[in-house]
PDB file of C-alpha atoms in Angstrom:
ATOM      1  CA  UNK A 653       1.603 -21.515  12.225  1.00 49.00           C
ATOM      2  CA  UNK A 654      -0.545 -24.501  11.396  1.00 45.00           C
ATOM      3  CA  UNK A 655       0.749 -26.825   8.680  1.00 40.00           C
ATOM      4  CA  UNK A 656      -1.999 -25.736   6.245  1.00 42.00           C
ATOM      5  CA  UNK A 657      -0.228 -22.429   5.751  1.00 55.00           C
ATOM      6  CA  UNK A 658       3.328 -23.760   5.587  1.00 55.00           C
ATOM      7  CA  UNK A 659       3.413 -23.881   1.806  1.00 55.00           C
ATOM      8  CA  UNK A 660       2.046 -20.333   1.757  1.00 73.00           C
ATOM      9  CA  UNK A 661       4.896 -19.157   3.977  1.00 73.00           C
ATOM     10  CA  UNK A 662       7.261 -20.778   1.486  1.00 79.00           C
ATOM     11  CA  UNK A 663       5.504 -19.071  -1.441  1.00 81.00           C
ATOM     12  CA  UNK A 664       5.698 -15.694   0.272  1.00 82.00           C
ATOM     13  CA  UNK A 665       9.415 -16.233   0.956  1.00 82.00           C
ATOM     14  CA  UNK A 666       9.949 -17.006  -2.754  1.00 83.00           C
ATOM     15  CA  UNK A 667       7.900 -13.944  -3.693  1.00 82.00           C
ATOM     16  CA  UNK A 668      10.112 -11.816  -1.447  1.00 82.00           C
ATOM     17  CA  UNK A 669      13.261 -13.353  -2.968  1.00 82.00           C
ATOM     18  CA  UNK A 670      11.923 -12.533  -6.446  1.00 79.00           C
ATOM     19  CA  UNK A 671      11.526  -8.868  -5.546  1.00 80.00           C
ATOM     20  CA  UNK A 672      14.877  -8.722  -3.764  1.00 77.00           C
ATOM     21  CA  UNK A 673      16.643  -9.968  -6.888  1.00 74.00           C
ATOM     22  CA  UNK A 674      15.308  -6.913  -8.765  1.00 71.00           C
ATOM     23  CA  UNK A 675      15.711  -4.230  -6.103  1.00 72.00           C
ATOM     24  CA  UNK A 676      18.879  -4.839  -4.133  1.00 67.00           C
ATOM     25  CA  UNK A 677      19.354  -3.835  -0.509  1.00 66.00           C
ATOM     26  CA  UNK A 678      15.726  -2.885   0.141  1.00 75.00           C
ATOM     27  CA  UNK A 679      14.564  -5.909   2.135  1.00 77.00           C
ATOM     28  CA  UNK A 680      12.617  -3.938   4.782  1.00 84.00           C
ATOM     29  CA  UNK A 681      10.769  -1.886   2.168  1.00 85.00           C
ATOM     30  CA  UNK A 682       9.866  -5.014   0.184  1.00 86.00           C
ATOM     31  CA  UNK A 683       8.513  -6.585   3.370  1.00 89.00           C
ATOM     32  CA  UNK A 684       6.292  -3.522   3.911  1.00 92.00           C
ATOM     33  CA  UNK A 685       5.027  -3.701   0.335  1.00 90.00           C
ATOM     34  CA  UNK A 686       4.126  -7.377   0.810  1.00 90.00           C
ATOM     35  CA  UNK A 687       2.488  -6.552   4.148  1.00 94.00           C
ATOM     36  CA  UNK A 688       0.122  -4.144   2.381  1.00 94.00           C
ATOM     37  CA  UNK A 689      -0.476  -6.666  -0.403  1.00 91.00           C
ATOM     38  CA  UNK A 690      -1.453  -9.441   2.039  1.00 92.00           C
ATOM     39  CA  UNK A 691      -3.612  -7.037   4.011  1.00 94.00           C
ATOM     40  CA  UNK A 692      -5.394  -5.871   0.851  1.00 92.00           C
ATOM     41  CA  UNK A 693      -4.201  -2.283   1.329  1.00 93.00           C
ATOM     42  CA  UNK A 694      -2.789   0.388  -0.974  1.00 93.00           C
ATOM     43  CA  UNK A 695       0.710   1.830  -0.852  1.00 93.00           C
ATOM     44  CA  UNK A 696       2.043   5.343  -1.375  1.00 92.00           C
ATOM     45  CA  UNK A 697       5.716   5.510  -2.358  1.00 88.00           C
ATOM     46  CA  UNK A 698       7.219   8.951  -1.915  1.00 83.00           C
ATOM     47  CA  UNK A 699      10.557   9.265  -3.625  1.00 70.00           C
ATOM     48  CA  UNK A 700      12.676  11.193  -6.043  1.00 63.00           C
ATOM     49  CA  UNK A 701      12.470   9.724  -9.576  1.00 64.00           C
ATOM     50  CA  UNK A 702      14.760   6.837 -10.492  1.00 61.00           C
ATOM     51  CA  UNK A 703      14.926   4.832  -7.261  1.00 60.00           C
ATOM     52  CA  UNK A 704      13.343   1.709  -8.774  1.00 68.00           C
ATOM     53  CA  UNK A 705       9.704   2.090  -7.777  1.00 71.00           C
ATOM     54  CA  UNK A 706       8.342   0.998 -11.170  1.00 76.00           C
ATOM     55  CA  UNK A 707      10.693  -1.988 -11.341  1.00 77.00           C
ATOM     56  CA  UNK A 708       9.605  -3.095  -7.879  1.00 80.00           C
ATOM     57  CA  UNK A 709       5.906  -2.911  -8.729  1.00 80.00           C
ATOM     58  CA  UNK A 710       6.325  -4.615 -12.123  1.00 81.00           C
ATOM     59  CA  UNK A 711       8.278  -7.387 -10.401  1.00 82.00           C
ATOM     60  CA  UNK A 712       5.414  -7.852  -7.951  1.00 83.00           C
ATOM     61  CA  UNK A 713       2.892  -8.094 -10.803  1.00 83.00           C
ATOM     62  CA  UNK A 714       5.064 -10.597 -12.665  1.00 83.00           C
ATOM     63  CA  UNK A 715       5.585 -12.705  -9.534  1.00 83.00           C
ATOM     64  CA  UNK A 716       1.838 -12.773  -8.934  1.00 82.00           C
ATOM     65  CA  UNK A 717       1.005 -13.476 -12.555  1.00 81.00           C
ATOM     66  CA  UNK A 718      -1.522 -10.649 -12.196  1.00 81.00           C
ATOM     67  CA  UNK A 719      -2.716  -8.039 -14.681  1.00 85.00           C
ATOM     68  CA  UNK A 720      -0.540  -4.955 -14.410  1.00 87.00           C
ATOM     69  CA  UNK A 721      -1.438  -1.478 -15.643  1.00 90.00           C
ATOM     70  CA  UNK A 722       0.300   1.848 -15.287  1.00 90.00           C
ATOM     71  CA  UNK A 723      -1.178   5.345 -15.315  1.00 91.00           C
ATOM     72  CA  UNK A 724       1.106   8.350 -15.719  1.00 90.00           C
ATOM     73  CA  UNK A 725      -0.575  11.278 -14.021  1.00 89.00           C
ATOM     74  CA  UNK A 726      -0.492  14.796 -15.406  1.00 88.00           C
ATOM     75  CA  UNK A 727      -2.871  17.773 -15.163  1.00 88.00           C
ATOM     76  CA  UNK A 728      -4.580  16.780 -18.461  1.00 90.00           C
ATOM     77  CA  UNK A 729      -5.577  13.321 -17.226  1.00 90.00           C
ATOM     78  CA  UNK A 730      -9.371  12.946 -17.041  1.00 90.00           C
ATOM     79  CA  UNK A 731     -11.317  10.648 -14.706  1.00 88.00           C
ATOM     80  CA  UNK A 732     -12.566   8.708 -17.774  1.00 89.00           C
ATOM     81  CA  UNK A 733      -8.915   8.021 -18.756  1.00 90.00           C
ATOM     82  CA  UNK A 734      -8.736   5.959 -15.577  1.00 90.00           C
ATOM     83  CA  UNK A 735     -12.176   4.416 -15.196  1.00 89.00           C
ATOM     84  CA  UNK A 736     -13.038   3.796 -18.839  1.00 87.00           C
ATOM     85  CA  UNK A 737     -15.932   5.091 -20.937  1.00 86.00           C
ATOM     86  CA  UNK A 738     -19.301   4.048 -22.315  1.00 84.00           C
ATOM     87  CA  UNK A 739     -19.267   4.144 -26.100  1.00 86.00           C
ATOM     88  CA  UNK A 740     -22.380   3.988 -28.238  1.00 83.00           C
ATOM     89  CA  UNK A 741     -22.382   0.953 -30.506  1.00 81.00           C
ATOM     90  CA  UNK A 742     -24.626   1.759 -33.532  1.00 84.00           C
ATOM     91  CA  UNK A 743     -24.909  -1.860 -34.659  1.00 81.00           C
ATOM     92  CA  UNK A 744     -26.159  -3.086 -31.287  1.00 78.00           C
ATOM     93  CA  UNK A 745     -27.940   0.201 -30.593  1.00 78.00           C
ATOM     94  CA  UNK A 746     -26.631   0.418 -27.046  1.00 81.00           C
ATOM     95  CA  UNK A 747     -23.772   1.787 -24.992  1.00 81.00           C
ATOM     96  CA  UNK A 748     -20.883  -0.598 -24.346  1.00 83.00           C
ATOM     97  CA  UNK A 749     -18.400  -0.122 -21.512  1.00 84.00           C
ATOM     98  CA  UNK A 750     -14.795   0.143 -22.588  1.00 86.00           C
ATOM     99  CA  UNK A 751     -12.778  -0.462 -19.402  1.00 87.00           C
ATOM    100  CA  UNK A 752      -9.956   1.857 -18.434  1.00 88.00           C
ATOM    101  CA  UNK A 753      -6.565   0.888 -16.953  1.00 91.00           C
ATOM    102  CA  UNK A 754      -8.066   0.671 -13.459  1.00 91.00           C
ATOM    103  CA  UNK A 755      -9.569  -2.731 -14.362  1.00 91.00           C
ATOM    104  CA  UNK A 756      -6.476  -4.585 -13.196  1.00 90.00           C
ATOM    105  CA  UNK A 757      -4.946  -6.471 -10.259  1.00 90.00           C
ATOM    106  CA  UNK A 758      -1.963  -4.223  -9.746  1.00 90.00           C
ATOM    107  CA  UNK A 759      -2.241  -0.576 -10.650  1.00 91.00           C
ATOM    108  CA  UNK A 760       0.768   1.701 -10.654  1.00 91.00           C
ATOM    109  CA  UNK A 761      -0.267   5.345 -10.504  1.00 91.00           C
ATOM    110  CA  UNK A 762       2.826   7.352 -11.266  1.00 88.00           C
ATOM    111  CA  UNK A 763       3.211  10.848  -9.801  1.00 86.00           C
ATOM    112  CA  UNK A 764      -0.301  10.864  -8.338  1.00 87.00           C
ATOM    113  CA  UNK A 765       0.175  14.406  -7.064  1.00 84.00           C
ATOM    114  CA  UNK A 766       0.367  15.716 -10.640  1.00 85.00           C
ATOM    115  CA  UNK A 767      -3.270  14.720 -11.264  1.00 86.00           C
ATOM    116  CA  UNK A 768      -6.044  17.231 -10.639  1.00 83.00           C
ATOM    117  CA  UNK A 769      -8.357  16.784  -7.662  1.00 81.00           C
ATOM    118  CA  UNK A 770     -11.191  15.627  -9.944  1.00 83.00           C
ATOM    119  CA  UNK A 771      -9.086  12.780 -11.304  1.00 86.00           C
ATOM    120  CA  UNK A 772      -7.813  11.938  -7.825  1.00 84.00           C
ATOM    121  CA  UNK A 773     -11.404  11.514  -6.642  1.00 82.00           C
ATOM    122  CA  UNK A 774     -12.007   8.893  -9.376  1.00 84.00           C
ATOM    123  CA  UNK A 775      -9.081   6.955  -7.923  1.00 87.00           C
ATOM    124  CA  UNK A 776     -10.506   7.452  -4.434  1.00 82.00           C
ATOM    125  CA  UNK A 777     -13.723   5.650  -5.289  1.00 82.00           C
ATOM    126  CA  UNK A 778     -11.821   2.712  -6.738  1.00 86.00           C
ATOM    127  CA  UNK A 779      -9.503   2.459  -3.710  1.00 87.00           C
ATOM    128  CA  UNK A 780     -12.296   2.547  -1.189  1.00 84.00           C
ATOM    129  CA  UNK A 781     -15.228   0.830  -2.892  1.00 86.00           C
ATOM    130  CA  UNK A 782     -13.330  -1.533  -5.237  1.00 88.00           C
ATOM    131  CA  UNK A 783     -15.588  -0.408  -8.060  1.00 88.00           C
ATOM    132  CA  UNK A 784     -15.974   2.466 -10.502  1.00 86.00           C
ATOM    133  CA  UNK A 785     -19.085   4.283 -11.667  1.00 84.00           C
ATOM    134  CA  UNK A 786     -19.343   5.213 -15.338  1.00 83.00           C
ATOM    135  CA  UNK A 787     -22.484   6.980 -16.580  1.00 82.00           C
ATOM    136  CA  UNK A 788     -24.433   5.743 -13.577  1.00 82.00           C
ATOM    137  CA  UNK A 789     -23.395   2.082 -14.015  1.00 83.00           C
ATOM    138  CA  UNK A 790     -21.237   0.395 -11.394  1.00 87.00           C
ATOM    139  CA  UNK A 791     -18.383  -1.867 -12.512  1.00 87.00           C
ATOM    140  CA  UNK A 792     -16.550  -4.089 -10.001  1.00 91.00           C
ATOM    141  CA  UNK A 793     -12.738  -4.167 -10.099  1.00 91.00           C
ATOM    142  CA  UNK A 794     -10.888  -7.474 -10.452  1.00 89.00           C
ATOM    143  CA  UNK A 795      -9.774  -9.134  -7.195  1.00 87.00           C
ATOM    144  CA  UNK A 796      -7.249  -8.851  -5.744  1.00 89.00           C
ATOM    145  CA  UNK A 797      -6.806  -5.145  -6.492  1.00 90.00           C
ATOM    146  CA  UNK A 798      -3.894  -3.169  -5.087  1.00 90.00           C
ATOM    147  CA  UNK A 799      -2.963   0.354  -6.007  1.00 91.00           C
ATOM    148  CA  UNK A 800       0.598   1.551  -5.661  1.00 91.00           C
ATOM    149  CA  UNK A 801       0.955   5.269  -6.168  1.00 90.00           C
ATOM    150  CA  UNK A 802       4.175   7.211  -6.398  1.00 87.00           C
ATOM    151  CA  UNK A 803       4.507  10.861  -5.560  1.00 84.00           C
ATOM    152  CA  UNK A 804       7.404  13.225  -5.890  1.00 76.00           C
ATOM    153  CA  UNK A 805       8.455  15.022  -2.723  1.00 70.00           C
ATOM    154  CA  UNK A 806       6.233  18.079  -2.224  1.00 61.00           C
ATOM    155  CA  UNK A 807       8.767  20.693  -3.358  1.00 56.00           C
ATOM    156  CA  UNK A 808       8.802  19.326  -6.936  1.00 56.00           C
ATOM    157  CA  UNK A 809       7.253  21.656  -9.501  1.00 56.00           C
ATOM    158  CA  UNK A 810       3.710  21.147 -10.777  1.00 56.00           C
ATOM    159  CA  UNK A 811       2.470  19.010  -7.904  1.00 60.00           C
ATOM    160  CA  UNK A 812      -0.843  19.227  -6.078  1.00 63.00           C
ATOM    161  CA  UNK A 813      -0.736  18.146  -2.462  1.00 69.00           C
ATOM    162  CA  UNK A 814      -2.909  15.124  -1.838  1.00 75.00           C
ATOM    163  CA  UNK A 815      -5.901  15.945   0.376  1.00 75.00           C
ATOM    164  CA  UNK A 816      -6.067  14.300   3.820  1.00 78.00           C
ATOM    165  CA  UNK A 817      -9.053  12.189   2.740  1.00 76.00           C
ATOM    166  CA  UNK A 818      -6.981  10.663  -0.033  1.00 80.00           C
ATOM    167  CA  UNK A 819      -3.862  10.107   2.048  1.00 84.00           C
ATOM    168  CA  UNK A 820      -6.055   8.284   4.560  1.00 87.00           C
ATOM    169  CA  UNK A 821      -6.920   5.666   1.899  1.00 89.00           C
ATOM    170  CA  UNK A 822      -3.317   4.470   1.728  1.00 93.00           C
ATOM    171  CA  UNK A 823      -2.545   1.735   4.223  1.00 94.00           C
ATOM    172  CA  UNK A 824       1.211   2.292   4.141  1.00 93.00           C
ATOM    173  CA  UNK A 825       3.441   5.132   3.028  1.00 91.00           C
ATOM    174  CA  UNK A 826       7.102   4.427   2.474  1.00 86.00           C
ATOM    175  CA  UNK A 827      10.138   5.639   0.626  1.00 80.00           C
ATOM    176  CA  UNK A 828      12.749   3.463  -1.119  1.00 72.00           C
ATOM    177  CA  UNK A 829      15.502   6.060  -1.007  1.00 63.00           C
ATOM    178  CA  UNK A 830      18.829   5.733  -2.775  1.00 65.00           C
ATOM    179  CA  UNK A 831      20.592   2.364  -2.649  1.00 62.00           C
ATOM    180  CA  UNK A 832      23.703   1.919  -0.527  1.00 64.00           C
ATOM    181  CA  UNK A 833      27.036   2.055  -2.365  1.00 68.00           C
ATOM    182  CA  UNK A 834      27.436  -1.735  -2.187  1.00 69.00           C
ATOM    183  CA  UNK A 835      23.897  -2.302  -3.516  1.00 65.00           C
ATOM    184  CA  UNK A 836      24.457   0.184  -6.346  1.00 65.00           C
ATOM    185  CA  UNK A 837      27.652  -1.616  -7.400  1.00 69.00           C
ATOM    186  CA  UNK A 838      25.891  -4.996  -7.179  1.00 67.00           C
ATOM    187  CA  UNK A 839      23.067  -3.551  -9.283  1.00 63.00           C
ATOM    188  CA  UNK A 840      25.514  -2.799 -12.129  1.00 66.00           C
ATOM    189  CA  UNK A 841      26.890  -6.331 -11.951  1.00 58.00           C
ATOM    190  CA  UNK A 842      23.424  -7.935 -11.882  1.00 57.00           C
ATOM    191  CA  UNK A 843      22.331  -6.090 -15.029  1.00 58.00           C
ATOM    192  CA  UNK A 844      25.340  -6.875 -17.251  1.00 51.00           C
ATOM    193  CA  UNK A 845      23.545  -9.368 -19.454  1.00 50.00           C
ATOM    194  CA  UNK A 846      19.852  -8.554 -18.860  1.00 51.00           C
ATOM    195  CA  UNK A 847      17.593  -7.010 -16.255  1.00 58.00           C
ATOM    196  CA  UNK A 848      16.874  -9.538 -13.448  1.00 58.00           C
ATOM    197  CA  UNK A 849      13.156  -8.796 -13.878  1.00 60.00           C
ATOM    198  CA  UNK A 850      13.170 -10.484 -17.297  1.00 63.00           C
ATOM    199  CA  UNK A 851      13.972 -13.834 -15.657  1.00 66.00           C
ATOM    200  CA  UNK A 852      11.261 -13.711 -12.979  1.00 73.00           C
ATOM    201  CA  UNK A 853       8.909 -16.666 -12.724  1.00 76.00           C
ATOM    202  CA  UNK A 854       5.353 -16.343 -11.348  1.00 77.00           C
ATOM    203  CA  UNK A 855       5.073 -17.674  -7.790  1.00 78.00           C
ATOM    204  CA  UNK A 856       1.346 -17.237  -7.169  1.00 80.00           C
ATOM    205  CA  UNK A 857      -1.805 -16.476  -9.057  1.00 82.00           C
ATOM    206  CA  UNK A 858      -4.696 -14.178  -8.126  1.00 82.00           C
ATOM    207  CA  UNK A 859      -6.747 -16.969  -6.604  1.00 85.00           C
ATOM    208  CA  UNK A 860      -3.872 -18.054  -4.367  1.00 87.00           C
ATOM    209  CA  UNK A 861      -3.359 -14.461  -3.254  1.00 87.00           C
ATOM    210  CA  UNK A 862      -7.053 -14.120  -2.337  1.00 89.00           C
ATOM    211  CA  UNK A 863      -6.782 -17.327  -0.299  1.00 89.00           C
ATOM    212  CA  UNK A 864      -3.729 -15.988   1.568  1.00 90.00           C
ATOM    213  CA  UNK A 865      -5.480 -12.636   2.186  1.00 91.00           C
ATOM    214  CA  UNK A 866      -8.344 -14.605   3.719  1.00 92.00           C
ATOM    215  CA  UNK A 867      -5.941 -16.451   6.016  1.00 92.00           C
ATOM    216  CA  UNK A 868      -4.387 -13.148   7.078  1.00 93.00           C
ATOM    217  CA  UNK A 869      -7.801 -11.961   8.304  1.00 94.00           C
ATOM    218  CA  UNK A 870      -7.875 -14.970  10.649  1.00 93.00           C
ATOM    219  CA  UNK A 871      -4.550 -14.157  12.326  1.00 94.00           C
ATOM    220  CA  UNK A 872      -5.261 -13.827  16.055  1.00 94.00           C
ATOM    221  CA  UNK A 873      -5.084 -10.487  17.842  1.00 94.00           C
ATOM    222  CA  UNK A 874      -5.376 -10.713  21.607  1.00 93.00           C
ATOM    223  CA  UNK A 875      -7.655  -8.219  23.384  1.00 93.00           C
ATOM    224  CA  UNK A 876      -4.696  -6.745  25.266  1.00 93.00           C
ATOM    225  CA  UNK A 877      -2.830  -6.186  21.990  1.00 94.00           C
ATOM    226  CA  UNK A 878      -5.927  -4.670  20.362  1.00 94.00           C
ATOM    227  CA  UNK A 879      -6.302  -2.307  23.345  1.00 94.00           C
ATOM    228  CA  UNK A 880      -2.667  -1.284  22.958  1.00 94.00           C
ATOM    229  CA  UNK A 881      -3.227  -0.520  19.264  1.00 94.00           C
ATOM    230  CA  UNK A 882      -6.401   1.500  19.855  1.00 94.00           C
ATOM    231  CA  UNK A 883      -4.758   3.482  22.669  1.00 92.00           C
ATOM    232  CA  UNK A 884      -1.871   4.407  20.344  1.00 91.00           C
ATOM    233  CA  UNK A 885      -4.120   5.706  17.576  1.00 93.00           C
ATOM    234  CA  UNK A 886      -6.381   7.563  20.024  1.00 92.00           C
ATOM    235  CA  UNK A 887      -3.370   9.267  21.627  1.00 91.00           C
ATOM    236  CA  UNK A 888      -2.477  10.770  18.237  1.00 91.00           C
ATOM    237  CA  UNK A 889      -5.779  12.681  18.383  1.00 90.00           C
ATOM    238  CA  UNK A 890      -5.153  13.961  21.918  1.00 88.00           C
ATOM    239  CA  UNK A 891      -1.542  15.124  21.592  1.00 85.00           C
ATOM    240  CA  UNK A 892      -1.141  18.879  22.010  1.00 84.00           C
ATOM    241  CA  UNK A 893       1.040  19.248  18.887  1.00 85.00           C
ATOM    242  CA  UNK A 894      -1.449  17.433  16.635  1.00 85.00           C
ATOM    243  CA  UNK A 895      -4.009  19.286  14.529  1.00 86.00           C
ATOM    244  CA  UNK A 896      -5.424  16.153  12.862  1.00 86.00           C
ATOM    245  CA  UNK A 897      -4.872  12.720  14.384  1.00 86.00           C
ATOM    246  CA  UNK A 898      -5.174   9.209  12.979  1.00 88.00           C
ATOM    247  CA  UNK A 899      -8.709   8.307  11.862  1.00 89.00           C
ATOM    248  CA  UNK A 900     -10.700   5.176  12.752  1.00 90.00           C
ATOM    249  CA  UNK A 901      -9.741   3.955   9.260  1.00 91.00           C
ATOM    250  CA  UNK A 902      -6.109   4.286  10.354  1.00 93.00           C
ATOM    251  CA  UNK A 903      -6.876   2.036  13.344  1.00 94.00           C
ATOM    252  CA  UNK A 904      -8.351  -0.624  11.048  1.00 94.00           C
ATOM    253  CA  UNK A 905      -5.418  -0.291   8.639  1.00 94.00           C
ATOM    254  CA  UNK A 906      -2.978  -0.846  11.486  1.00 95.00           C
ATOM    255  CA  UNK A 907      -4.936  -3.937  12.603  1.00 96.00           C
ATOM    256  CA  UNK A 908      -4.856  -5.476   9.122  1.00 96.00           C
ATOM    257  CA  UNK A 909      -1.218  -4.521   8.497  1.00 96.00           C
ATOM    258  CA  UNK A 910      -0.165  -6.038  11.858  1.00 96.00           C
ATOM    259  CA  UNK A 911      -1.953  -9.296  11.035  1.00 96.00           C
ATOM    260  CA  UNK A 912      -0.297  -9.437   7.602  1.00 95.00           C
ATOM    261  CA  UNK A 913       3.118  -8.645   9.080  1.00 95.00           C
ATOM    262  CA  UNK A 914       2.716 -11.411  11.688  1.00 94.00           C
ATOM    263  CA  UNK A 915       1.722 -13.797   8.883  1.00 93.00           C
ATOM    264  CA  UNK A 916       4.816 -12.796   6.874  1.00 91.00           C
ATOM    265  CA  UNK A 917       6.922 -13.575   9.917  1.00 90.00           C
ATOM    266  CA  UNK A 918       5.328 -17.035  10.126  1.00 89.00           C
ATOM    267  CA  UNK A 919       3.110 -16.366  13.168  1.00 90.00           C
ATOM    268  CA  UNK A 920      -0.643 -16.804  13.512  1.00 90.00           C
ATOM    269  CA  UNK A 921      -0.884 -14.135  16.240  1.00 93.00           C
ATOM    270  CA  UNK A 922       0.073 -10.454  16.509  1.00 95.00           C
ATOM    271  CA  UNK A 923       2.605  -9.221  19.064  1.00 93.00           C
ATOM    272  CA  UNK A 924       2.981  -5.588  20.276  1.00 93.00           C
ATOM    273  CA  UNK A 925       6.306  -5.294  18.403  1.00 93.00           C
ATOM    274  CA  UNK A 926       4.473  -5.763  15.085  1.00 95.00           C
ATOM    275  CA  UNK A 927       2.305  -2.746  15.897  1.00 94.00           C
ATOM    276  CA  UNK A 928       5.214  -0.653  17.123  1.00 92.00           C
ATOM    277  CA  UNK A 929       7.238  -1.368  13.997  1.00 94.00           C
ATOM    278  CA  UNK A 930       4.390  -0.684  11.543  1.00 95.00           C
ATOM    279  CA  UNK A 931       2.773   2.322  13.248  1.00 93.00           C
ATOM    280  CA  UNK A 932       5.094   4.960  11.702  1.00 92.00           C
ATOM    281  CA  UNK A 933       4.429   3.613   8.176  1.00 94.00           C
ATOM    282  CA  UNK A 934       0.680   3.339   8.736  1.00 94.00           C
ATOM    283  CA  UNK A 935       0.036   6.474  10.810  1.00 91.00           C
ATOM    284  CA  UNK A 936       2.605   9.157   9.863  1.00 89.00           C
ATOM    285  CA  UNK A 937       0.964  10.285   6.604  1.00 89.00           C
ATOM    286  CA  UNK A 938      -2.415  10.646   8.358  1.00 89.00           C
ATOM    287  CA  UNK A 939      -1.209  12.959  11.132  1.00 86.00           C
ATOM    288  CA  UNK A 940      -1.043  16.734  10.660  1.00 86.00           C
ATOM    289  CA  UNK A 941       0.719  18.903  13.223  1.00 86.00           C
ATOM    290  CA  UNK A 942      -0.210  22.429  14.309  1.00 87.00           C
ATOM    291  CA  UNK A 943       1.904  24.980  12.385  1.00 87.00           C
ATOM    292  CA  UNK A 944       3.119  26.422  15.729  1.00 87.00           C
ATOM    293  CA  UNK A 945       4.275  22.973  16.876  1.00 83.00           C
ATOM    294  CA  UNK A 946       6.167  22.512  13.580  1.00 84.00           C
ATOM    295  CA  UNK A 947       7.824  25.891  14.040  1.00 86.00           C
ATOM    296  CA  UNK A 948       8.903  24.748  17.484  1.00 86.00           C
ATOM    297  CA  UNK A 949      10.660  21.802  15.838  1.00 82.00           C
ATOM    298  CA  UNK A 950       8.055  19.075  16.383  1.00 83.00           C
ATOM    299  CA  UNK A 951       7.911  16.380  13.686  1.00 85.00           C
ATOM    300  CA  UNK A 952       5.466  13.524  13.198  1.00 87.00           C
ATOM    301  CA  UNK A 953       8.151  10.892  14.070  1.00 87.00           C
ATOM    302  CA  UNK A 954       9.048  12.773  17.289  1.00 85.00           C
ATOM    303  CA  UNK A 955       5.366  13.013  18.291  1.00 88.00           C
ATOM    304  CA  UNK A 956       4.850   9.286  17.612  1.00 89.00           C
ATOM    305  CA  UNK A 957       7.968   8.450  19.644  1.00 89.00           C
ATOM    306  CA  UNK A 958       6.542  10.384  22.616  1.00 89.00           C
ATOM    307  CA  UNK A 959       3.202   8.581  22.280  1.00 89.00           C
ATOM    308  CA  UNK A 960       4.967   5.191  22.277  1.00 89.00           C
ATOM    309  CA  UNK A 961       6.672   6.169  25.538  1.00 89.00           C
ATOM    310  CA  UNK A 962       3.326   7.027  27.137  1.00 88.00           C
ATOM    311  CA  UNK A 963       1.471   3.821  26.240  1.00 88.00           C
ATOM    312  CA  UNK A 964       2.203   0.742  28.306  1.00 89.00           C
ATOM    313  CA  UNK A 965       3.052  -2.353  26.253  1.00 89.00           C
ATOM    314  CA  UNK A 966       0.991  -5.395  27.246  1.00 86.00           C
ATOM    315  CA  UNK A 967       3.323  -8.037  28.665  1.00 76.00           C
ATOM    316  CA  UNK A 968       1.108 -11.063  29.111  1.00 61.00           C
ATOM    317  CA  UNK A 969      -1.020 -12.239  26.236  1.00 54.00           C
ATOM    318  CA  UNK A 970      -3.493 -15.049  25.896  1.00 50.00           C
ATOM    319  CA  UNK A 971      -2.934 -17.085  22.777  1.00 50.00           C
TER     320      UNK A 971
END
């Protein structure tokens, strides 16, 4: 990578180290979170409670010196609780906008599948358009803006399944899972005096992050690699077991995620392995299988594995 970005690579490495000091033994998951961050995408974390999702996201906000807000979803939550409200000011004889928690850089939406569909659609607008509409007025969100939503596994009580349109807005879906035994023991040791998060120092600021996101967009993707990526996503729509395949938005998400991942790895070009590694995290939550195929034992990972076997990996690339 050209020398101009060397100090950025160093900053990103320090950012990663910051997060790894707070969540032990989850290096791959942290790398995926940073991939989405650099690509300007949103992340859905599906996990049982207590695996450290909130700590991870707070650590990211602290490392970025960004504004951090948290919304706890429940069926009573109204769209205005998220977006903010216009309040009439008698003295000035006009309505003034009082911003809601969505006016932030890093938004943690806890248990998103406990919110009603109406409230979810308010989040949808913010994710997609980077603005909110309150009483007909449009308010831009701060930049950068990244939303990290957590959802309990579907069989938890009181959850609404997220509609496909909403799932499609998340660039990456991942799960932290329980720590290994060694990591859990190390976690106890690391928290004897204080939580490691308390000692975190900011590595970047919002402006720096926007600059890095801009550089990520300029990471090179060869035509042969782009063809490979498009063929993969198109095959998900043609597979016999698939009811709903990956959307064109999924294709674009995979492009941006691959560029960000290459950048994280210190390259200014994408290789097919980047795409192959990221595809399950970017595509799985957007693919719905036919009920009959599921009854026959098909799973989204098994379908994706078959698609990977069918698509030829480009060997020679122009750089």
